Amino acid sequence: MVDAETAQPLEGVVVLAYWQWYQPSLGGWAGGGFHAAEEVVTGADGRFRIRSRWSYTIPLIVKVAGPEWVIFKPGYGAWRFQAPEDWKKFEDGREVVIELPPLKTKEQRLEFHDRLSWSHVIPRDKIPNLLKAWQMDRRFLGLER
């Protein structure tokens, strides 16, 4: 994880991967809920590692899909790969560089904060670092005391 402008490693970035399960319905896969989550925080070198998990489907019984990713550090915007073709490498578990662009104004931070989301089915005890960083940013932005 690096700063998109300076290319310097970013420490303290919260990385969340989560998986959800779905059940079959007449209209396709629906409903469902939380299956698993793993949350890590980058170290001084900006690196992180999330264990690989299987996504699977048992026809007409259950589908486990994911991971979905949430990457957050107060003062930074939406993550992106340094090279557009890195998505496949990332999916294969190979090391890639992920950039976070700095947000320079309060307005930019408020706009990004409004778009930041994750599934409401993830138990709060599975995402303590994300909640702490998010609440810290909300206080900074004057959204809560």
mmCIF file of N, CA and C in Angstrom:
data_model
loop_
_atom_site.group_PDB
_atom_site.id
_atom_site.type_symbol
_atom_site.label_atom_id
_atom_site.label_comp_id
_atom_site.label_asym_id
_atom_site.label_seq_id
_atom_site.Cartn_x
_atom_site.Cartn_y
_atom_site.Cartn_z
ATOM 1 N N MET A 1 0.859 -1.150 0.000
ATOM 2 C CA MET A 1 0.000 0.000 0.000
ATOM 3 C C MET A 1 0.910 1.218 0.000
ATOM 4 N N VAL A 2 0.702 2.111 -0.984
ATOM 5 C CA VAL A 2 1.548 3.301 -1.072
ATOM 6 C C VAL A 2 0.695 4.547 -1.290
ATOM 7 N N ASP A 3 1.263 5.686 -0.915
ATOM 8 C CA ASP A 3 0.668 6.977 -1.210
ATOM 9 C C ASP A 3 0.769 7.168 -2.728
ATOM 10 N N ALA A 4 -0.342 7.497 -3.387
ATOM 11 C CA ALA A 4 -0.362 7.602 -4.853
ATOM 12 C C ALA A 4 0.503 8.740 -5.378
ATOM 13 N N GLU A 5 0.779 9.750 -4.567
ATOM 14 C CA GLU A 5 1.592 10.870 -5.030
ATOM 15 C C GLU A 5 3.072 10.679 -4.749
ATOM 16 N N THR A 6 3.395 10.141 -3.581
ATOM 17 C CA THR A 6 4.805 10.029 -3.200
ATOM 18 C C THR A 6 5.383 8.637 -3.421
ATOM 19 N N ALA A 7 4.525 7.646 -3.609
ATOM 20 C CA ALA A 7 4.917 6.233 -3.746
ATOM 21 C C ALA A 7 5.566 5.684 -2.469
ATOM 22 N N GLN A 8 5.389 6.403 -1.361
ATOM 23 C CA GLN A 8 5.930 5.938 -0.083
ATOM 24 C C GLN A 8 4.942 4.964 0.566
ATOM 25 N N PRO A 9 5.469 3.943 1.262
ATOM 26 C CA PRO A 9 4.588 2.983 1.935
ATOM 27 C C PRO A 9 3.688 3.678 2.960
ATOM 28 N N LEU A 10 2.473 3.154 3.083
ATOM 29 C CA LEU A 10 1.517 3.698 4.049
ATOM 30 C C LEU A 10 1.303 2.717 5.192
ATOM 31 N N GLU A 11 1.600 3.182 6.378
ATOM 32 C CA GLU A 11 1.364 2.402 7.587
ATOM 33 C C GLU A 11 -0.026 2.735 8.118
ATOM 34 N N GLY A 12 -0.686 1.768 8.723
ATOM 35 C CA GLY A 12 -1.963 2.016 9.378
ATOM 36 C C GLY A 12 -3.171 1.985 8.462
ATOM 37 N N VAL A 13 -3.022 1.404 7.285
ATOM 38 C CA VAL A 13 -4.166 1.255 6.385
ATOM 39 C C VAL A 13 -4.943 0.015 6.818
ATOM 40 N N VAL A 14 -6.243 0.159 7.001
ATOM 41 C CA VAL A 14 -7.089 -0.980 7.372
ATOM 42 C C VAL A 14 -7.536 -1.676 6.093
ATOM 43 N N VAL A 15 -7.300 -2.979 6.051
ATOM 44 C CA VAL A 15 -7.699 -3.793 4.898
ATOM 45 C C VAL A 15 -8.662 -4.856 5.407
ATOM 46 N N LEU A 16 -9.843 -4.882 4.820
ATOM 47 C CA LEU A 16 -10.867 -5.847 5.192
ATOM 48 C C LEU A 16 -11.267 -6.655 3.973
ATOM 49 N N ALA A 17 -11.240 -7.970 4.114
ATOM 50 C CA ALA A 17 -11.803 -8.873 3.105
ATOM 51 C C ALA A 17 -12.960 -9.595 3.774
ATOM 52 N N TYR A 18 -14.089 -9.687 3.070
ATOM 53 C CA TYR A 18 -15.208 -10.412 3.657
ATOM 54 C C TYR A 18 -15.958 -11.219 2.603
ATOM 55 N N TRP A 19 -16.563 -12.296 3.095
ATOM 56 C CA TRP A 19 -17.291 -13.232 2.257
ATOM 57 C C TRP A 19 -18.724 -13.325 2.778
ATOM 58 N N GLN A 20 -19.674 -13.493 1.862
ATOM 59 C CA GLN A 20 -21.074 -13.651 2.239
ATOM 60 C C GLN A 20 -21.637 -14.920 1.610
ATOM 61 N N TRP A 21 -22.669 -15.474 2.232
ATOM 62 C CA TRP A 21 -23.331 -16.630 1.649
ATOM 63 C C TRP A 21 -24.711 -16.209 1.153
ATOM 64 N N TYR A 22 -25.169 -16.928 0.141
ATOM 65 C CA TYR A 22 -26.474 -16.666 -0.459
ATOM 66 C C TYR A 22 -27.217 -17.985 -0.598
ATOM 67 N N GLN A 23 -28.533 -17.891 -0.628
ATOM 68 C CA GLN A 23 -29.336 -19.091 -0.799
ATOM 69 C C GLN A 23 -30.118 -18.984 -2.109
ATOM 70 N N PRO A 24 -30.489 -20.105 -2.688
ATOM 71 C CA PRO A 24 -31.218 -20.056 -3.959
ATOM 72 C C PRO A 24 -32.661 -19.601 -3.760
ATOM 73 N N SER A 25 -33.170 -18.952 -4.791
ATOM 74 C CA SER A 25 -34.572 -18.559 -4.809
ATOM 75 C C SER A 25 -35.059 -18.699 -6.250
ATOM 76 N N LEU A 26 -36.324 -18.466 -6.473
ATOM 77 C CA LEU A 26 -36.857 -18.563 -7.831
ATOM 78 C C LEU A 26 -36.203 -17.555 -8.770
ATOM 79 N N GLY A 27 -35.763 -16.435 -8.240
ATOM 80 C CA GLY A 27 -35.143 -15.405 -9.063
ATOM 81 C C GLY A 27 -33.628 -15.479 -9.133
ATOM 82 N N GLY A 28 -33.019 -16.489 -8.531
ATOM 83 C CA GLY A 28 -31.556 -16.609 -8.509
ATOM 84 C C GLY A 28 -31.063 -16.639 -7.073
ATOM 85 N N TRP A 29 -29.814 -16.285 -6.871
ATOM 86 C CA TRP A 29 -29.237 -16.276 -5.522
ATOM 87 C C TRP A 29 -29.729 -15.047 -4.784
ATOM 88 N N ALA A 30 -30.179 -15.235 -3.549
ATOM 89 C CA ALA A 30 -30.750 -14.128 -2.785
ATOM 90 C C ALA A 30 -30.461 -14.300 -1.302
ATOM 91 N N GLY A 31 -30.920 -13.307 -0.545
ATOM 92 C CA GLY A 31 -30.798 -13.394 0.905
ATOM 93 C C GLY A 31 -29.368 -13.628 1.340
ATOM 94 N N GLY A 32 -29.237 -14.455 2.322
ATOM 95 C CA GLY A 32 -27.907 -14.811 2.775
ATOM 96 C C GLY A 32 -27.446 -14.002 3.952
ATOM 97 N N GLY A 33 -26.136 -14.067 4.182
ATOM 98 C CA GLY A 33 -25.580 -13.378 5.327
ATOM 99 C C GLY A 33 -24.082 -13.516 5.404
ATOM 100 N N PHE A 34 -23.568 -13.188 6.555
ATOM 101 C CA PHE A 34 -22.129 -13.189 6.799
ATOM 102 C C PHE A 34 -21.567 -14.612 6.797
ATOM 103 N N HIS A 35 -20.431 -14.787 6.120
ATOM 104 C CA HIS A 35 -19.737 -16.067 6.130
ATOM 105 C C HIS A 35 -18.402 -15.955 6.881
ATOM 106 N N ALA A 36 -17.565 -14.990 6.476
ATOM 107 C CA ALA A 36 -16.247 -14.834 7.105
ATOM 108 C C ALA A 36 -15.701 -13.447 6.798
ATOM 109 N N ALA A 37 -14.749 -13.011 7.631
ATOM 110 C CA ALA A 37 -14.067 -11.740 7.405
ATOM 111 C C ALA A 37 -12.670 -11.831 7.983
ATOM 112 N N GLU A 38 -11.773 -11.111 7.367
ATOM 113 C CA GLU A 38 -10.430 -10.962 7.920
ATOM 114 C C GLU A 38 -10.030 -9.509 7.764
ATOM 115 N N GLU A 39 -9.573 -8.934 8.867
ATOM 116 C CA GLU A 39 -9.169 -7.538 8.899
ATOM 117 C C GLU A 39 -7.713 -7.469 9.325
ATOM 118 N N VAL A 40 -6.906 -6.696 8.592
ATOM 119 C CA VAL A 40 -5.506 -6.488 8.949
ATOM 120 C C VAL A 40 -5.186 -5.004 8.805
ATOM 121 N N VAL A 41 -4.070 -4.597 9.392
ATOM 122 C CA VAL A 41 -3.598 -3.220 9.299
ATOM 123 C C VAL A 41 -2.173 -3.266 8.764
ATOM 124 N N THR A 42 -1.878 -2.416 7.786
ATOM 125 C CA THR A 42 -0.541 -2.415 7.195
ATOM 126 C C THR A 42 0.492 -1.938 8.201
ATOM 127 N N GLY A 43 1.701 -2.512 8.082
ATOM 128 C CA GLY A 43 2.825 -2.110 8.905
ATOM 129 C C GLY A 43 3.587 -0.975 8.246
ATOM 130 N N ALA A 44 4.746 -0.664 8.780
ATOM 131 C CA ALA A 44 5.566 0.443 8.280
ATOM 132 C C ALA A 44 5.957 0.266 6.815
ATOM 133 N N ASP A 45 6.022 -0.987 6.359
ATOM 134 C CA ASP A 45 6.395 -1.232 4.957
ATOM 135 C C ASP A 45 5.191 -1.167 4.018
ATOM 136 N N GLY A 46 3.983 -0.919 4.564
ATOM 137 C CA GLY A 46 2.785 -0.799 3.741
ATOM 138 C C GLY A 46 2.214 -2.120 3.256
ATOM 139 N N ARG A 47 2.765 -3.220 3.720
ATOM 140 C CA ARG A 47 2.326 -4.535 3.227
ATOM 141 C C ARG A 47 1.235 -5.125 4.105
ATOM 142 N N PHE A 48 0.457 -6.006 3.484
ATOM 143 C CA PHE A 48 -0.544 -6.772 4.219
ATOM 144 C C PHE A 48 -0.691 -8.136 3.568
ATOM 145 N N ARG A 49 -1.256 -9.054 4.343
ATOM 146 C CA ARG A 49 -1.517 -10.397 3.831
ATOM 147 C C ARG A 49 -2.854 -10.858 4.397
ATOM 148 N N ILE A 50 -3.709 -11.320 3.494
ATOM 149 C CA ILE A 50 -4.999 -11.904 3.872
ATOM 150 C C ILE A 50 -4.978 -13.345 3.388
ATOM 151 N N ARG A 51 -5.339 -14.256 4.288
ATOM 152 C CA ARG A 51 -5.365 -15.666 3.914
ATOM 153 C C ARG A 51 -6.362 -15.920 2.795
ATOM 154 N N SER A 52 -6.004 -16.814 1.913
ATOM 155 C CA SER A 52 -6.900 -17.205 0.831
ATOM 156 C C SER A 52 -8.025 -18.066 1.395
ATOM 157 N N ARG A 53 -9.212 -17.868 0.887
ATOM 158 C CA ARG A 53 -10.365 -18.698 1.244
ATOM 159 C C ARG A 53 -11.062 -19.082 -0.052
ATOM 160 N N TRP A 54 -11.751 -20.183 -0.003
ATOM 161 C CA TRP A 54 -12.482 -20.643 -1.170
ATOM 162 C C TRP A 54 -13.839 -19.975 -1.240
ATOM 163 N N SER A 55 -14.223 -19.581 -2.435
ATOM 164 C CA SER A 55 -15.609 -19.215 -2.709
ATOM 165 C C SER A 55 -16.182 -20.430 -3.414
ATOM 166 N N TYR A 56 -17.375 -20.827 -3.054
ATOM 167 C CA TYR A 56 -17.916 -22.044 -3.637
ATOM 168 C C TYR A 56 -19.435 -21.977 -3.735
ATOM 169 N N THR A 57 -19.956 -22.880 -4.534
ATOM 170 C CA THR A 57 -21.392 -23.017 -4.693
ATOM 171 C C THR A 57 -21.744 -24.485 -4.586
ATOM 172 N N ILE A 58 -22.726 -24.804 -3.781
ATOM 173 C CA ILE A 58 -23.317 -26.134 -3.755
ATOM 174 C C ILE A 58 -24.688 -25.941 -4.404
ATOM 175 N N PRO A 59 -24.846 -26.396 -5.646
ATOM 176 C CA PRO A 59 -26.086 -26.106 -6.382
ATOM 177 C C PRO A 59 -27.346 -26.373 -5.560
ATOM 178 N N LEU A 60 -28.256 -25.408 -5.632
ATOM 179 C CA LEU A 60 -29.557 -25.434 -4.965
ATOM 180 C C LEU A 60 -29.475 -25.415 -3.438
ATOM 181 N N ILE A 61 -28.286 -25.214 -2.874
ATOM 182 C CA ILE A 61 -28.163 -25.189 -1.413
ATOM 183 C C ILE A 61 -27.577 -23.869 -0.922
ATOM 184 N N VAL A 62 -26.354 -23.553 -1.349
ATOM 185 C CA VAL A 62 -25.694 -22.347 -0.856
ATOM 186 C C VAL A 62 -24.598 -21.907 -1.829
ATOM 187 N N LYS A 63 -24.339 -20.606 -1.805
ATOM 188 C CA LYS A 63 -23.239 -20.026 -2.585
ATOM 189 C C LYS A 63 -22.469 -19.117 -1.642
ATOM 190 N N VAL A 64 -21.156 -19.304 -1.546
ATOM 191 C CA VAL A 64 -20.300 -18.407 -0.771
ATOM 192 C C VAL A 64 -19.513 -17.585 -1.775
ATOM 193 N N ALA A 65 -19.660 -16.272 -1.702
ATOM 194 C CA ALA A 65 -19.040 -15.379 -2.677
ATOM 195 C C ALA A 65 -18.114 -14.395 -1.982
ATOM 196 N N GLY A 66 -17.111 -13.986 -2.709
ATOM 197 C CA GLY A 66 -16.175 -12.994 -2.195
ATOM 198 C C GLY A 66 -14.766 -13.376 -2.566
ATOM 199 N N PRO A 67 -13.838 -12.642 -2.088
ATOM 200 C CA PRO A 67 -14.021 -11.581 -1.096
ATOM 201 C C PRO A 67 -14.423 -10.250 -1.723
ATOM 202 N N GLU A 68 -15.086 -9.471 -0.900
ATOM 203 C CA GLU A 68 -15.289 -8.053 -1.155
ATOM 204 C C GLU A 68 -14.206 -7.352 -0.349
ATOM 205 N N TRP A 69 -13.736 -6.211 -0.837
ATOM 206 C CA TRP A 69 -12.616 -5.512 -0.195
ATOM 207 C C TRP A 69 -13.022 -4.127 0.274
ATOM 208 N N VAL A 70 -12.570 -3.778 1.471
ATOM 209 C CA VAL A 70 -12.657 -2.417 1.983
ATOM 210 C C VAL A 70 -11.241 -2.050 2.413
ATOM 211 N N ILE A 71 -10.735 -0.957 1.858
ATOM 212 C CA ILE A 71 -9.389 -0.484 2.192
ATOM 213 C C ILE A 71 -9.545 0.979 2.598
ATOM 214 N N PHE A 72 -9.132 1.299 3.842
ATOM 215 C CA PHE A 72 -9.410 2.627 4.363
ATOM 216 C C PHE A 72 -8.291 3.149 5.248
ATOM 217 N N LYS A 73 -7.946 4.400 5.003
ATOM 218 C CA LYS A 73 -7.058 5.159 5.887
ATOM 219 C C LYS A 73 -7.566 6.585 5.872
ATOM 220 N N PRO A 74 -7.836 7.157 7.066
ATOM 221 C CA PRO A 74 -8.310 8.533 7.090
ATOM 222 C C PRO A 74 -7.387 9.462 6.296
ATOM 223 N N GLY A 75 -8.008 10.328 5.497
ATOM 224 C CA GLY A 75 -7.238 11.276 4.695
ATOM 225 C C GLY A 75 -6.884 10.772 3.313
ATOM 226 N N TYR A 76 -7.317 9.554 2.998
ATOM 227 C CA TYR A 76 -7.020 8.969 1.685
ATOM 228 C C TYR A 76 -8.310 8.512 1.021
ATOM 229 N N GLY A 77 -8.265 8.467 -0.318
ATOM 230 C CA GLY A 77 -9.436 8.104 -1.098
ATOM 231 C C GLY A 77 -9.461 6.651 -1.518
ATOM 232 N N ALA A 78 -10.248 6.388 -2.553
ATOM 233 C CA ALA A 78 -10.490 5.031 -3.034
ATOM 234 C C ALA A 78 -9.216 4.398 -3.591
ATOM 235 N N TRP A 79 -8.988 3.164 -3.202
ATOM 236 C CA TRP A 79 -7.792 2.446 -3.611
ATOM 237 C C TRP A 79 -7.856 2.080 -5.082
ATOM 238 N N ARG A 80 -6.657 1.916 -5.651
ATOM 239 C CA ARG A 80 -6.531 1.478 -7.044
ATOM 240 C C ARG A 80 -5.202 0.763 -7.195
ATOM 241 N N PHE A 81 -5.140 -0.086 -8.203
ATOM 242 C CA PHE A 81 -3.880 -0.765 -8.494
ATOM 243 C C PHE A 81 -2.946 0.193 -9.210
ATOM 244 N N GLN A 82 -1.651 0.046 -8.951
ATOM 245 C CA GLN A 82 -0.676 0.886 -9.623
ATOM 246 C C GLN A 82 -0.685 0.607 -11.123
ATOM 247 N N ALA A 83 -0.868 -0.657 -11.485
ATOM 248 C CA ALA A 83 -0.970 -1.052 -12.892
ATOM 249 C C ALA A 83 -2.346 -1.680 -13.111
ATOM 250 N N PRO A 84 -3.104 -1.225 -14.104
ATOM 251 C CA PRO A 84 -4.471 -1.731 -14.304
ATOM 252 C C PRO A 84 -4.559 -3.247 -14.463
ATOM 253 N N GLU A 85 -3.550 -3.869 -15.024
ATOM 254 C CA GLU A 85 -3.582 -5.322 -15.238
ATOM 255 C C GLU A 85 -3.298 -6.112 -13.958
ATOM 256 N N ASP A 86 -3.065 -5.435 -12.842
ATOM 257 C CA ASP A 86 -2.733 -6.121 -11.589
ATOM 258 C C ASP A 86 -3.916 -6.823 -10.933
ATOM 259 N N TRP A 87 -5.155 -6.559 -11.399
ATOM 260 C CA TRP A 87 -6.307 -7.198 -10.770
ATOM 261 C C TRP A 87 -6.184 -8.718 -10.798
ATOM 262 N N LYS A 88 -5.783 -9.274 -11.941
ATOM 263 C CA LYS A 88 -5.660 -10.734 -12.065
ATOM 264 C C LYS A 88 -4.573 -11.256 -11.128
ATOM 265 N N LYS A 89 -3.454 -10.571 -11.028
ATOM 266 C CA LYS A 89 -2.390 -10.971 -10.109
ATOM 267 C C LYS A 89 -2.916 -10.974 -8.671
ATOM 268 N N PHE A 90 -3.676 -9.921 -8.326
ATOM 269 C CA PHE A 90 -4.239 -9.785 -6.990
ATOM 270 C C PHE A 90 -5.177 -10.954 -6.697
ATOM 271 N N GLU A 91 -6.052 -11.278 -7.651
ATOM 272 C CA GLU A 91 -6.978 -12.403 -7.482
ATOM 273 C C GLU A 91 -6.226 -13.720 -7.301
ATOM 274 N N ASP A 92 -5.072 -13.846 -7.936
ATOM 275 C CA ASP A 92 -4.272 -15.066 -7.833
ATOM 276 C C ASP A 92 -3.416 -15.109 -6.565
ATOM 277 N N GLY A 93 -3.482 -14.053 -5.750
ATOM 278 C CA GLY A 93 -2.729 -14.024 -4.502
ATOM 279 C C GLY A 93 -1.296 -13.555 -4.662
ATOM 280 N N ARG A 94 -0.968 -13.011 -5.827
ATOM 281 C CA ARG A 94 0.389 -12.497 -6.025
ATOM 282 C C ARG A 94 0.490 -11.060 -5.516
ATOM 283 N N GLU A 95 1.701 -10.660 -5.215
ATOM 284 C CA GLU A 95 1.929 -9.327 -4.664
ATOM 285 C C GLU A 95 1.754 -8.262 -5.744
ATOM 286 N N VAL A 96 1.029 -7.216 -5.388
ATOM 287 C CA VAL A 96 0.821 -6.075 -6.272
ATOM 288 C C VAL A 96 0.952 -4.801 -5.437
ATOM 289 N N VAL A 97 1.059 -3.671 -6.128
ATOM 290 C CA VAL A 97 1.110 -2.380 -5.444
ATOM 291 C C VAL A 97 -0.272 -1.737 -5.542
ATOM 292 N N ILE A 98 -0.802 -1.380 -4.388
ATOM 293 C CA ILE A 98 -2.081 -0.683 -4.321
ATOM 294 C C ILE A 98 -1.802 0.740 -3.869
ATOM 295 N N GLU A 99 -2.401 1.688 -4.595
ATOM 296 C CA GLU A 99 -2.208 3.100 -4.285
ATOM 297 C C GLU A 99 -3.448 3.676 -3.616
ATOM 298 N N LEU A 100 -3.203 4.600 -2.700
ATOM 299 C CA LEU A 100 -4.276 5.384 -2.099
ATOM 300 C C LEU A 100 -3.974 6.852 -2.383
ATOM 301 N N PRO A 101 -4.881 7.558 -3.047
ATOM 302 C CA PRO A 101 -4.649 8.974 -3.313
ATOM 303 C C PRO A 101 -4.978 9.828 -2.092
ATOM 304 N N PRO A 102 -4.099 10.758 -1.741
ATOM 305 C CA PRO A 102 -4.405 11.636 -0.614
ATOM 306 C C PRO A 102 -5.569 12.573 -0.955
ATOM 307 N N LEU A 103 -6.423 12.803 0.018
ATOM 308 C CA LEU A 103 -7.526 13.756 -0.138
ATOM 309 C C LEU A 103 -7.094 15.035 0.560
ATOM 310 N N LYS A 104 -7.048 16.123 -0.182
ATOM 311 C CA LYS A 104 -6.416 17.332 0.324
ATOM 312 C C LYS A 104 -7.357 18.341 0.959
ATOM 313 N N THR A 105 -8.657 18.177 0.734
ATOM 314 C CA THR A 105 -9.592 19.128 1.327
ATOM 315 C C THR A 105 -10.630 18.391 2.169
ATOM 316 N N LYS A 106 -11.240 19.139 3.059
ATOM 317 C CA LYS A 106 -12.306 18.560 3.880
ATOM 318 C C LYS A 106 -13.457 18.105 2.989
ATOM 319 N N GLU A 107 -13.745 18.854 1.943
ATOM 320 C CA GLU A 107 -14.826 18.502 1.030
ATOM 321 C C GLU A 107 -14.553 17.158 0.345
ATOM 322 N N GLN A 108 -13.306 16.942 -0.094
ATOM 323 C CA GLN A 108 -12.947 15.663 -0.704
ATOM 324 C C GLN A 108 -13.135 14.529 0.298
ATOM 325 N N ARG A 109 -12.724 14.761 1.528
ATOM 326 C CA ARG A 109 -12.851 13.727 2.558
ATOM 327 C C ARG A 109 -14.311 13.428 2.863
ATOM 328 N N LEU A 110 -15.142 14.464 2.944
ATOM 329 C CA LEU A 110 -16.569 14.261 3.189
ATOM 330 C C LEU A 110 -17.214 13.477 2.056
ATOM 331 N N GLU A 111 -16.867 13.817 0.833
ATOM 332 C CA GLU A 111 -17.428 13.112 -0.325
ATOM 333 C C GLU A 111 -17.017 11.641 -0.310
ATOM 334 N N PHE A 112 -15.748 11.371 -0.052
ATOM 335 C CA PHE A 112 -15.295 9.985 0.007
ATOM 336 C C PHE A 112 -15.949 9.251 1.173
ATOM 337 N N HIS A 113 -16.045 9.904 2.304
ATOM 338 C CA HIS A 113 -16.638 9.295 3.491
ATOM 339 C C HIS A 113 -18.078 8.865 3.219
ATOM 340 N N ASP A 114 -18.808 9.698 2.467
ATOM 341 C CA ASP A 114 -20.197 9.372 2.130
ATOM 342 C C ASP A 114 -20.298 8.132 1.254
ATOM 343 N N ARG A 115 -19.263 7.841 0.459
ATOM 344 C CA ARG A 115 -19.287 6.686 -0.452
ATOM 345 C C ARG A 115 -18.724 5.417 0.175
ATOM 346 N N LEU A 116 -17.999 5.547 1.283
ATOM 347 C CA LEU A 116 -17.390 4.381 1.917
ATOM 348 C C LEU A 116 -18.469 3.478 2.503
ATOM 349 N N SER A 117 -18.426 2.197 2.152
ATOM 350 C CA SER A 117 -19.436 1.282 2.685
ATOM 351 C C SER A 117 -18.895 -0.136 2.767
ATOM 352 N N TRP A 118 -19.559 -0.902 3.582
ATOM 353 C CA TRP A 118 -19.295 -2.332 3.698
ATOM 354 C C TRP A 118 -20.594 -2.984 4.127
ATOM 355 N N SER A 119 -20.644 -4.286 4.036
ATOM 356 C CA SER A 119 -21.876 -5.003 4.322
ATOM 357 C C SER A 119 -22.291 -4.845 5.780
ATOM 358 N N HIS A 120 -23.574 -4.581 5.986
ATOM 359 C CA HIS A 120 -24.110 -4.435 7.338
ATOM 360 C C HIS A 120 -24.189 -5.769 8.080
ATOM 361 N N VAL A 121 -23.991 -6.883 7.377
ATOM 362 C CA VAL A 121 -24.088 -8.190 8.041
ATOM 363 C C VAL A 121 -22.787 -8.606 8.728
ATOM 364 N N ILE A 122 -21.706 -7.862 8.544
ATOM 365 C CA ILE A 122 -20.436 -8.204 9.190
ATOM 366 C C ILE A 122 -20.547 -7.852 10.673
ATOM 367 N N PRO A 123 -20.330 -8.814 11.560
ATOM 368 C CA PRO A 123 -20.377 -8.501 12.993
ATOM 369 C C PRO A 123 -19.334 -7.437 13.359
ATOM 370 N N ARG A 124 -19.719 -6.513 14.196
ATOM 371 C CA ARG A 124 -18.829 -5.411 14.589
ATOM 372 C C ARG A 124 -17.535 -5.903 15.229
ATOM 373 N N ASP A 125 -17.590 -7.044 15.914
ATOM 374 C CA ASP A 125 -16.375 -7.550 16.557
ATOM 375 C C ASP A 125 -15.358 -8.085 15.539
ATOM 376 N N LYS A 126 -15.755 -8.213 14.283
ATOM 377 C CA LYS A 126 -14.836 -8.670 13.226
ATOM 378 C C LYS A 126 -14.107 -7.504 12.561
ATOM 379 N N ILE A 127 -14.549 -6.259 12.847
ATOM 380 C CA ILE A 127 -13.960 -5.104 12.166
ATOM 381 C C ILE A 127 -13.592 -3.971 13.140
ATOM 382 N N PRO A 128 -12.908 -4.273 14.238
ATOM 383 C CA PRO A 128 -12.624 -3.215 15.217
ATOM 384 C C PRO A 128 -11.714 -2.111 14.674
ATOM 385 N N ASN A 129 -10.728 -2.461 13.862
ATOM 386 C CA ASN A 129 -9.801 -1.445 13.348
ATOM 387 C C ASN A 129 -10.484 -0.543 12.328
ATOM 388 N N LEU A 130 -11.329 -1.118 11.486
ATOM 389 C CA LEU A 130 -12.069 -0.321 10.509
ATOM 390 C C LEU A 130 -13.007 0.649 11.221
ATOM 391 N N LEU A 131 -13.736 0.154 12.201
ATOM 392 C CA LEU A 131 -14.653 1.029 12.937
ATOM 393 C C LEU A 131 -13.914 2.143 13.654
ATOM 394 N N LYS A 132 -12.766 1.828 14.254
ATOM 395 C CA LYS A 132 -11.982 2.839 14.969
ATOM 396 C C LYS A 132 -11.488 3.920 13.993
ATOM 397 N N ALA A 133 -10.944 3.511 12.836
ATOM 398 C CA ALA A 133 -10.447 4.475 11.849
ATOM 399 C C ALA A 133 -11.593 5.312 11.280
ATOM 400 N N TRP A 134 -12.714 4.664 11.011
ATOM 401 C CA TRP A 134 -13.881 5.345 10.445
ATOM 402 C C TRP A 134 -14.427 6.378 11.439
ATOM 403 N N GLN A 135 -14.534 5.991 12.715
ATOM 404 C CA GLN A 135 -15.033 6.910 13.734
ATOM 405 C C GLN A 135 -14.058 8.069 13.961
ATOM 406 N N MET A 136 -12.762 7.788 13.896
ATOM 407 C CA MET A 136 -11.757 8.836 14.032
ATOM 408 C C MET A 136 -11.923 9.856 12.898
ATOM 409 N N ASP A 137 -12.147 9.366 11.684
ATOM 410 C CA ASP A 137 -12.347 10.253 10.543
ATOM 411 C C ASP A 137 -13.639 11.047 10.691
ATOM 412 N N ARG A 138 -14.692 10.408 11.175
ATOM 413 C CA ARG A 138 -15.972 11.106 11.383
ATOM 414 C C ARG A 138 -15.801 12.240 12.398
ATOM 415 N N ARG A 139 -15.040 12.000 13.462
ATOM 416 C CA ARG A 139 -14.800 13.061 14.452
ATOM 417 C C ARG A 139 -14.019 14.219 13.814
ATOM 418 N N PHE A 140 -12.968 13.878 13.050
ATOM 419 C CA PHE A 140 -12.174 14.890 12.382
ATOM 420 C C PHE A 140 -13.039 15.753 11.466
ATOM 421 N N LEU A 141 -13.981 15.125 10.782
ATOM 422 C CA LEU A 141 -14.841 15.823 9.820
ATOM 423 C C LEU A 141 -16.017 16.539 10.486
ATOM 424 N N GLY A 142 -16.141 16.396 11.809
ATOM 425 C CA GLY A 142 -17.221 17.055 12.528
ATOM 426 C C GLY A 142 -18.560 16.353 12.387
ATOM 427 N N LEU A 143 -18.536 15.075 12.016
ATOM 428 C CA LEU A 143 -19.777 14.319 11.846
ATOM 429 C C LEU A 143 -20.257 13.678 13.134
ATOM 430 N N GLU A 144 -19.376 13.580 14.119
ATOM 431 C CA GLU A 144 -19.763 13.085 15.447
ATOM 432 C C GLU A 144 -18.765 13.598 16.466
ATOM 433 N N ARG A 145 -19.157 13.538 17.716
ATOM 434 C CA ARG A 145 -18.289 14.027 18.796
ATOM 435 C C ARG A 145 -17.544 12.910 19.434
#
